[in-house]
Amino acid sequence: MARTAGVSAATVSYIMNGRPGASVETRRHVLKIAGEMGYRPQSAGEHHDPLLTRVVGLVLPNIVNQMYTVWAQHIINATAAAGFDVFVATTGDDPEALAQVAGTLAARNVDGVIIAAAIREDSRSLRTFRQKKIPFVCLSRRSEHLPGDFVGIDDDGAAGELMSHVLDHGYTDVATIIGPRTSTASQLRELAFVRVAASRGIRITGERRISTKLSSEGGQIAAKRLFESGNPPRAVVCGSDEIAIGVMEHALSLGLKIPQDVAVAGCDGLIRSRSKLIGLTTIVQPVREMAERSFELLWEQIVEPRKTYKHTICGHSLHIGTTCGCPDD
């Protein structure tokens, strides 16, 4: 393995046994070679570093939204290559549940935590990790009151780009539906939606700005509220694909056609959303890159704790489907 990786046998030994002595880049390279050759770092039961439990926590809002299950799978793959197991927990976007999960993970003495369920104004749970000296990385959502490593996209820019594309079709009667406003990602997207619309002279009023659960069920609930108001919008721009799918499901149940009667757009870029079957116009997040980068940052902190914090903004793209009104190519 050392010959293949172009490093010394001692370096391979340090890395495969989870000990310091190699840079993050070298560790990443050697672990990649190890995976290709079928080797796996030693587990705790094989006299591994007694300071590590070889378990990391992954905290998600839910596992109903496919975005989170895809992130989870990529994180599990990345951690497995480094000899770690993953403890997955969900919060339902409930701050009390998040606090309980944080306490459980701290009690289990996990080596680190990747958290995609951070609450915007609640630093209590993250402070639990910091007090226990458990490194953490925030994925997709930021913490406003406690600094830490972060991996995400430019939510403001992405949402602005999406709204601009939808408005280019000439729609003036627009509604927005996002996830919980306790999420910085949801909040930033909503603010960008409204700002870009206002720049075009379109005012999105309070009753047309809805926050709901990050699931297709949440989208259905929000759509019911919009379409039964007696003045349904001509276009609905959503903060997630699952919400957008829920909106379309409810619209179709009412006999409405998409996009002829109501145009819909989402954010996330799930594979099924972009399929010909659904054809959703959506912002595509590089889920694999974000998942792997999250673990890279966490691994850096586990190996060599630091007092500085790193932010990674991954590139997004706009997938143009047919639900916005664009023709099928």
PDB file of N, CA and C in Angstrom, residues 159-226:
ATOM      1  N   ALA A 159     -31.244  30.913  -4.572  1.00  0.00           N
ATOM      2  CA  ALA A 159     -32.668  31.241  -4.538  1.00  0.00           C
ATOM      3  C   ALA A 159     -32.985  32.422  -5.448  1.00  0.00           C
ATOM      4  N   GLY A 160     -32.097  33.398  -5.478  1.00  0.00           N
ATOM      5  CA  GLY A 160     -32.294  34.539  -6.358  1.00  0.00           C
ATOM      6  C   GLY A 160     -32.296  34.126  -7.822  1.00  0.00           C
ATOM      7  N   GLU A 161     -31.391  33.224  -8.170  1.00  0.00           N
ATOM      8  CA  GLU A 161     -31.310  32.726  -9.544  1.00  0.00           C
ATOM      9  C   GLU A 161     -32.582  31.971  -9.926  1.00  0.00           C
ATOM     10  N   LEU A 162     -33.085  31.165  -9.002  1.00  0.00           N
ATOM     11  CA  LEU A 162     -34.303  30.394  -9.262  1.00  0.00           C
ATOM     12  C   LEU A 162     -35.503  31.322  -9.464  1.00  0.00           C
ATOM     13  N   MET A 163     -35.675  32.286  -8.565  1.00  0.00           N
ATOM     14  CA  MET A 163     -36.802  33.197  -8.684  1.00  0.00           C
ATOM     15  C   MET A 163     -36.714  34.019  -9.964  1.00  0.00           C
ATOM     16  N   SER A 164     -35.533  34.456 -10.325  1.00  0.00           N
ATOM     17  CA  SER A 164     -35.361  35.227 -11.555  1.00  0.00           C
ATOM     18  C   SER A 164     -35.814  34.417 -12.762  1.00  0.00           C
ATOM     19  N   HIS A 165     -35.439  33.132 -12.784  1.00  0.00           N
ATOM     20  CA  HIS A 165     -35.831  32.288 -13.916  1.00  0.00           C
ATOM     21  C   HIS A 165     -37.351  32.141 -13.983  1.00  0.00           C
ATOM     22  N   VAL A 166     -37.979  31.917 -12.845  1.00  0.00           N
ATOM     23  CA  VAL A 166     -39.433  31.755 -12.828  1.00  0.00           C
ATOM     24  C   VAL A 166     -40.115  33.039 -13.294  1.00  0.00           C
ATOM     25  N   LEU A 167     -39.654  34.179 -12.806  1.00  0.00           N
ATOM     26  CA  LEU A 167     -40.281  35.450 -13.172  1.00  0.00           C
ATOM     27  C   LEU A 167     -40.046  35.821 -14.627  1.00  0.00           C
ATOM     28  N   ASP A 168     -38.992  35.270 -15.226  1.00  0.00           N
ATOM     29  CA  ASP A 168     -38.732  35.532 -16.643  1.00  0.00           C
ATOM     30  C   ASP A 168     -39.859  35.011 -17.527  1.00  0.00           C
ATOM     31  N   HIS A 169     -40.694  34.123 -16.988  1.00  0.00           N
ATOM     32  CA  HIS A 169     -41.849  33.617 -17.742  1.00  0.00           C
ATOM     33  C   HIS A 169     -43.000  34.616 -17.757  1.00  0.00           C
ATOM     34  N   GLY A 170     -42.881  35.681 -16.983  1.00  0.00           N
ATOM     35  CA  GLY A 170     -43.906  36.714 -16.983  1.00  0.00           C
ATOM     36  C   GLY A 170     -44.934  36.595 -15.873  1.00  0.00           C
ATOM     37  N   TYR A 171     -44.734  35.675 -14.943  1.00  0.00           N
ATOM     38  CA  TYR A 171     -45.679  35.526 -13.837  1.00  0.00           C
ATOM     39  C   TYR A 171     -45.573  36.736 -12.899  1.00  0.00           C
ATOM     40  N   THR A 172     -46.702  37.197 -12.451  1.00  0.00           N
ATOM     41  CA  THR A 172     -46.721  38.316 -11.500  1.00  0.00           C
ATOM     42  C   THR A 172     -47.433  37.953 -10.200  1.00  0.00           C
ATOM     43  N   ASP A 173     -48.178  36.848 -10.216  1.00  0.00           N
ATOM     44  CA  ASP A 173     -48.903  36.390  -9.026  1.00  0.00           C
ATOM     45  C   ASP A 173     -48.160  35.182  -8.469  1.00  0.00           C
ATOM     46  N   VAL A 174     -47.283  35.425  -7.497  1.00  0.00           N
ATOM     47  CA  VAL A 174     -46.335  34.402  -7.041  1.00  0.00           C
ATOM     48  C   VAL A 174     -46.441  34.172  -5.536  1.00  0.00           C
ATOM     49  N   ALA A 175     -46.286  32.912  -5.139  1.00  0.00           N
ATOM     50  CA  ALA A 175     -46.217  32.547  -3.721  1.00  0.00           C
ATOM     51  C   ALA A 175     -44.915  31.805  -3.466  1.00  0.00           C
ATOM     52  N   THR A 176     -44.464  31.828  -2.226  1.00  0.00           N
ATOM     53  CA  THR A 176     -43.265  31.074  -1.845  1.00  0.00           C
ATOM     54  C   THR A 176     -43.596  30.159  -0.670  1.00  0.00           C
ATOM     55  N   ILE A 177     -42.976  28.983  -0.680  1.00  0.00           N
ATOM     56  CA  ILE A 177     -43.127  28.030   0.431  1.00  0.00           C
ATOM     57  C   ILE A 177     -41.740  27.527   0.790  1.00  0.00           C
ATOM     58  N   ILE A 178     -41.384  27.671   2.041  1.00  0.00           N
ATOM     59  CA  ILE A 178     -40.058  27.239   2.498  1.00  0.00           C
ATOM     60  C   ILE A 178     -40.204  26.287   3.679  1.00  0.00           C
ATOM     61  N   GLY A 179     -39.081  25.758   4.133  1.00  0.00           N
ATOM     62  CA  GLY A 179     -39.056  24.938   5.345  1.00  0.00           C
ATOM     63  C   GLY A 179     -39.112  25.837   6.570  1.00  0.00           C
ATOM     64  N   PRO A 180     -38.813  25.298   7.737  1.00  0.00           N
ATOM     65  CA  PRO A 180     -38.897  26.096   8.968  1.00  0.00           C
ATOM     66  C   PRO A 180     -37.938  27.280   8.951  1.00  0.00           C
ATOM     67  N   ARG A 181     -38.410  28.408   9.423  1.00  0.00           N
ATOM     68  CA  ARG A 181     -37.569  29.609   9.421  1.00  0.00           C
ATOM     69  C   ARG A 181     -36.474  29.541  10.486  1.00  0.00           C
ATOM     70  N   THR A 182     -36.495  28.536  11.329  1.00  0.00           N
ATOM     71  CA  THR A 182     -35.392  28.326  12.271  1.00  0.00           C
ATOM     72  C   THR A 182     -34.154  27.812  11.546  1.00  0.00           C
ATOM     73  N   SER A 183     -34.322  27.407  10.289  1.00  0.00           N
ATOM     74  CA  SER A 183     -33.207  26.980   9.443  1.00  0.00           C
ATOM     75  C   SER A 183     -32.657  28.192   8.703  1.00  0.00           C
ATOM     76  N   THR A 184     -31.354  28.416   8.801  1.00  0.00           N
ATOM     77  CA  THR A 184     -30.766  29.544   8.084  1.00  0.00           C
ATOM     78  C   THR A 184     -30.897  29.370   6.585  1.00  0.00           C
ATOM     79  N   ALA A 185     -30.828  28.126   6.104  1.00  0.00           N
ATOM     80  CA  ALA A 185     -30.956  27.875   4.669  1.00  0.00           C
ATOM     81  C   ALA A 185     -32.348  28.287   4.186  1.00  0.00           C
ATOM     82  N   SER A 186     -33.380  27.876   4.916  1.00  0.00           N
ATOM     83  CA  SER A 186     -34.748  28.225   4.532  1.00  0.00           C
ATOM     84  C   SER A 186     -34.960  29.733   4.594  1.00  0.00           C
ATOM     85  N   GLN A 187     -34.458  30.354   5.646  1.00  0.00           N
ATOM     86  CA  GLN A 187     -34.647  31.790   5.811  1.00  0.00           C
ATOM     87  C   GLN A 187     -33.970  32.583   4.698  1.00  0.00           C
ATOM     88  N   LEU A 188     -32.744  32.204   4.370  1.00  0.00           N
ATOM     89  CA  LEU A 188     -32.014  32.909   3.315  1.00  0.00           C
ATOM     90  C   LEU A 188     -32.711  32.757   1.969  1.00  0.00           C
ATOM     91  N   ARG A 189     -33.247  31.570   1.719  1.00  0.00           N
ATOM     92  CA  ARG A 189     -33.935  31.355   0.447  1.00  0.00           C
ATOM     93  C   ARG A 189     -35.202  32.201   0.359  1.00  0.00           C
ATOM     94  N   GLU A 190     -35.953  32.247   1.443  1.00  0.00           N
ATOM     95  CA  GLU A 190     -37.175  33.046   1.430  1.00  0.00           C
ATOM     96  C   GLU A 190     -36.856  34.525   1.211  1.00  0.00           C
ATOM     97  N   LEU A 191     -35.865  35.032   1.919  1.00  0.00           N
ATOM     98  CA  LEU A 191     -35.507  36.447   1.782  1.00  0.00           C
ATOM     99  C   LEU A 191     -35.080  36.764   0.356  1.00  0.00           C
ATOM    100  N   ALA A 192     -34.328  35.842  -0.272  1.00  0.00           N
ATOM    101  CA  ALA A 192     -33.892  36.070  -1.649  1.00  0.00           C
ATOM    102  C   ALA A 192     -35.074  36.016  -2.615  1.00  0.00           C
ATOM    103  N   PHE A 193     -35.985  35.058  -2.397  1.00  0.00           N
ATOM    104  CA  PHE A 193     -37.184  34.982  -3.241  1.00  0.00           C
ATOM    105  C   PHE A 193     -37.921  36.320  -3.237  1.00  0.00           C
ATOM    106  N   VAL A 194     -38.176  36.814  -2.033  1.00  0.00           N
ATOM    107  CA  VAL A 194     -38.967  38.039  -1.878  1.00  0.00           C
ATOM    108  C   VAL A 194     -38.221  39.245  -2.426  1.00  0.00           C
ATOM    109  N   ARG A 195     -36.912  39.316  -2.188  1.00  0.00           N
ATOM    110  CA  ARG A 195     -36.116  40.455  -2.650  1.00  0.00           C
ATOM    111  C   ARG A 195     -36.084  40.535  -4.180  1.00  0.00           C
ATOM    112  N   VAL A 196     -35.851  39.400  -4.817  1.00  0.00           N
ATOM    113  CA  VAL A 196     -35.775  39.397  -6.285  1.00  0.00           C
ATOM    114  C   VAL A 196     -37.133  39.741  -6.890  1.00  0.00           C
ATOM    115  N   ALA A 197     -38.202  39.199  -6.303  1.00  0.00           N
ATOM    116  CA  ALA A 197     -39.538  39.533  -6.789  1.00  0.00           C
ATOM    117  C   ALA A 197     -39.796  41.041  -6.652  1.00  0.00           C
ATOM    118  N   ALA A 198     -39.414  41.608  -5.519  1.00  0.00           N
ATOM    119  CA  ALA A 198     -39.611  43.042  -5.288  1.00  0.00           C
ATOM    120  C   ALA A 198     -38.835  43.870  -6.304  1.00  0.00           C
ATOM    121  N   SER A 199     -37.658  43.386  -6.710  1.00  0.00           N
ATOM    122  CA  SER A 199     -36.858  44.114  -7.696  1.00  0.00           C
ATOM    123  C   SER A 199     -37.530  44.145  -9.056  1.00  0.00           C
ATOM    124  N   ARG A 200     -38.486  43.221  -9.250  1.00  0.00           N
ATOM    125  CA  ARG A 200     -39.268  43.190 -10.497  1.00  0.00           C
ATOM    126  C   ARG A 200     -40.627  43.872 -10.312  1.00  0.00           C
ATOM    127  N   GLY A 201     -40.832  44.503  -9.164  1.00  0.00           N
ATOM    128  CA  GLY A 201     -42.091  45.178  -8.908  1.00  0.00           C
ATOM    129  C   GLY A 201     -43.196  44.257  -8.445  1.00  0.00           C
ATOM    130  N   ILE A 202     -42.827  43.061  -7.984  1.00  0.00           N
ATOM    131  CA  ILE A 202     -43.812  42.065  -7.538  1.00  0.00           C
ATOM    132  C   ILE A 202     -43.719  41.929  -6.022  1.00  0.00           C
ATOM    133  N   ARG A 203     -44.813  42.200  -5.345  1.00  0.00           N
ATOM    134  CA  ARG A 203     -44.833  42.121  -3.882  1.00  0.00           C
ATOM    135  C   ARG A 203     -45.450  40.790  -3.459  1.00  0.00           C
ATOM    136  N   ILE A 204     -44.677  40.022  -2.706  1.00  0.00           N
ATOM    137  CA  ILE A 204     -45.180  38.749  -2.187  1.00  0.00           C
ATOM    138  C   ILE A 204     -45.637  39.004  -0.756  1.00  0.00           C
ATOM    139  N   THR A 205     -46.935  39.037  -0.549  1.00  0.00           N
ATOM    140  CA  THR A 205     -47.496  39.400   0.752  1.00  0.00           C
ATOM    141  C   THR A 205     -47.378  38.254   1.752  1.00  0.00           C
ATOM    142  N   GLY A 206     -47.655  38.569   3.017  1.00  0.00           N
ATOM    143  CA  GLY A 206     -47.498  37.606   4.097  1.00  0.00           C
ATOM    144  C   GLY A 206     -48.247  36.315   3.898  1.00  0.00           C
ATOM    145  N   GLU A 207     -49.498  36.394   3.401  1.00  0.00           N
ATOM    146  CA  GLU A 207     -50.285  35.174   3.230  1.00  0.00           C
ATOM    147  C   GLU A 207     -49.765  34.318   2.078  1.00  0.00           C
ATOM    148  N   ARG A 208     -48.902  34.895   1.256  1.00  0.00           N
ATOM    149  CA  ARG A 208     -48.293  34.152   0.148  1.00  0.00           C
ATOM    150  C   ARG A 208     -46.878  33.689   0.490  1.00  0.00           C
ATOM    151  N   ARG A 209     -46.449  33.907   1.723  1.00  0.00           N
ATOM    152  CA  ARG A 209     -45.133  33.447   2.185  1.00  0.00           C
ATOM    153  C   ARG A 209     -45.369  32.430   3.302  1.00  0.00           C
ATOM    154  N   ILE A 210     -45.224  31.157   2.975  1.00  0.00           N
ATOM    155  CA  ILE A 210     -45.589  30.091   3.913  1.00  0.00           C
ATOM    156  C   ILE A 210     -44.355  29.298   4.336  1.00  0.00           C
ATOM    157  N   SER A 211     -44.286  28.982   5.609  1.00  0.00           N
ATOM    158  CA  SER A 211     -43.262  28.094   6.159  1.00  0.00           C
ATOM    159  C   SER A 211     -43.947  26.790   6.550  1.00  0.00           C
ATOM    160  N   THR A 212     -43.338  25.665   6.207  1.00  0.00           N
ATOM    161  CA  THR A 212     -43.969  24.369   6.460  1.00  0.00           C
ATOM    162  C   THR A 212     -42.919  23.315   6.762  1.00  0.00           C
ATOM    163  N   LYS A 213     -43.357  22.082   6.950  1.00  0.00           N
ATOM    164  CA  LYS A 213     -42.440  20.972   7.190  1.00  0.00           C
ATOM    165  C   LYS A 213     -41.672  20.642   5.917  1.00  0.00           C
ATOM    166  N   LEU A 214     -40.421  20.202   6.101  1.00  0.00           N
ATOM    167  CA  LEU A 214     -39.575  19.872   4.958  1.00  0.00           C
ATOM    168  C   LEU A 214     -39.885  18.467   4.443  1.00  0.00           C
ATOM    169  N   SER A 215     -41.057  18.326   3.848  1.00  0.00           N
ATOM    170  CA  SER A 215     -41.493  17.034   3.323  1.00  0.00           C
ATOM    171  C   SER A 215     -42.588  17.285   2.295  1.00  0.00           C
ATOM    172  N   SER A 216     -42.925  16.259   1.527  1.00  0.00           N
ATOM    173  CA  SER A 216     -44.017  16.413   0.566  1.00  0.00           C
ATOM    174  C   SER A 216     -45.332  16.668   1.295  1.00  0.00           C
ATOM    175  N   GLU A 217     -45.472  16.084   2.492  1.00  0.00           N
ATOM    176  CA  GLU A 217     -46.666  16.338   3.295  1.00  0.00           C
ATOM    177  C   GLU A 217     -46.760  17.819   3.646  1.00  0.00           C
ATOM    178  N   GLY A 218     -45.610  18.406   4.007  1.00  0.00           N
ATOM    179  CA  GLY A 218     -45.593  19.831   4.298  1.00  0.00           C
ATOM    180  C   GLY A 218     -45.992  20.652   3.089  1.00  0.00           C
ATOM    181  N   GLY A 219     -45.544  20.228   1.905  1.00  0.00           N
ATOM    182  CA  GLY A 219     -45.917  20.922   0.685  1.00  0.00           C
ATOM    183  C   GLY A 219     -47.404  20.833   0.404  1.00  0.00           C
ATOM    184  N   GLN A 220     -47.987  19.663   0.663  1.00  0.00           N
ATOM    185  CA  GLN A 220     -49.425  19.493   0.455  1.00  0.00           C
ATOM    186  C   GLN A 220     -50.232  20.387   1.396  1.00  0.00           C
ATOM    187  N   ILE A 221     -49.798  20.439   2.645  1.00  0.00           N
ATOM    188  CA  ILE A 221     -50.501  21.278   3.624  1.00  0.00           C
ATOM    189  C   ILE A 221     -50.457  22.748   3.212  1.00  0.00           C
ATOM    190  N   ALA A 222     -49.270  23.209   2.789  1.00  0.00           N
ATOM    191  CA  ALA A 222     -49.122  24.605   2.367  1.00  0.00           C
ATOM    192  C   ALA A 222     -49.928  24.885   1.102  1.00  0.00           C
ATOM    193  N   ALA A 223     -49.916  23.930   0.162  1.00  0.00           N
ATOM    194  CA  ALA A 223     -50.653  24.114  -1.090  1.00  0.00           C
ATOM    195  C   ALA A 223     -52.155  24.193  -0.832  1.00  0.00           C
ATOM    196  N   LYS A 224     -52.638  23.385   0.073  1.00  0.00           N
ATOM    197  CA  LYS A 224     -54.062  23.417   0.416  1.00  0.00           C
ATOM    198  C   LYS A 224     -54.446  24.806   0.921  1.00  0.00           C
ATOM    199  N   ARG A 225     -53.590  25.376   1.729  1.00  0.00           N
ATOM    200  CA  ARG A 225     -53.837  26.717   2.257  1.00  0.00           C
ATOM    201  C   ARG A 225     -53.852  27.749   1.135  1.00  0.00           C
ATOM    202  N   LEU A 226     -52.952  27.610   0.171  1.00  0.00           N
ATOM    203  CA  LEU A 226     -52.883  28.570  -0.925  1.00  0.00           C
ATOM    204  C   LEU A 226     -54.052  28.436  -1.888  1.00  0.00           C
TER     205      LEU A 226
END
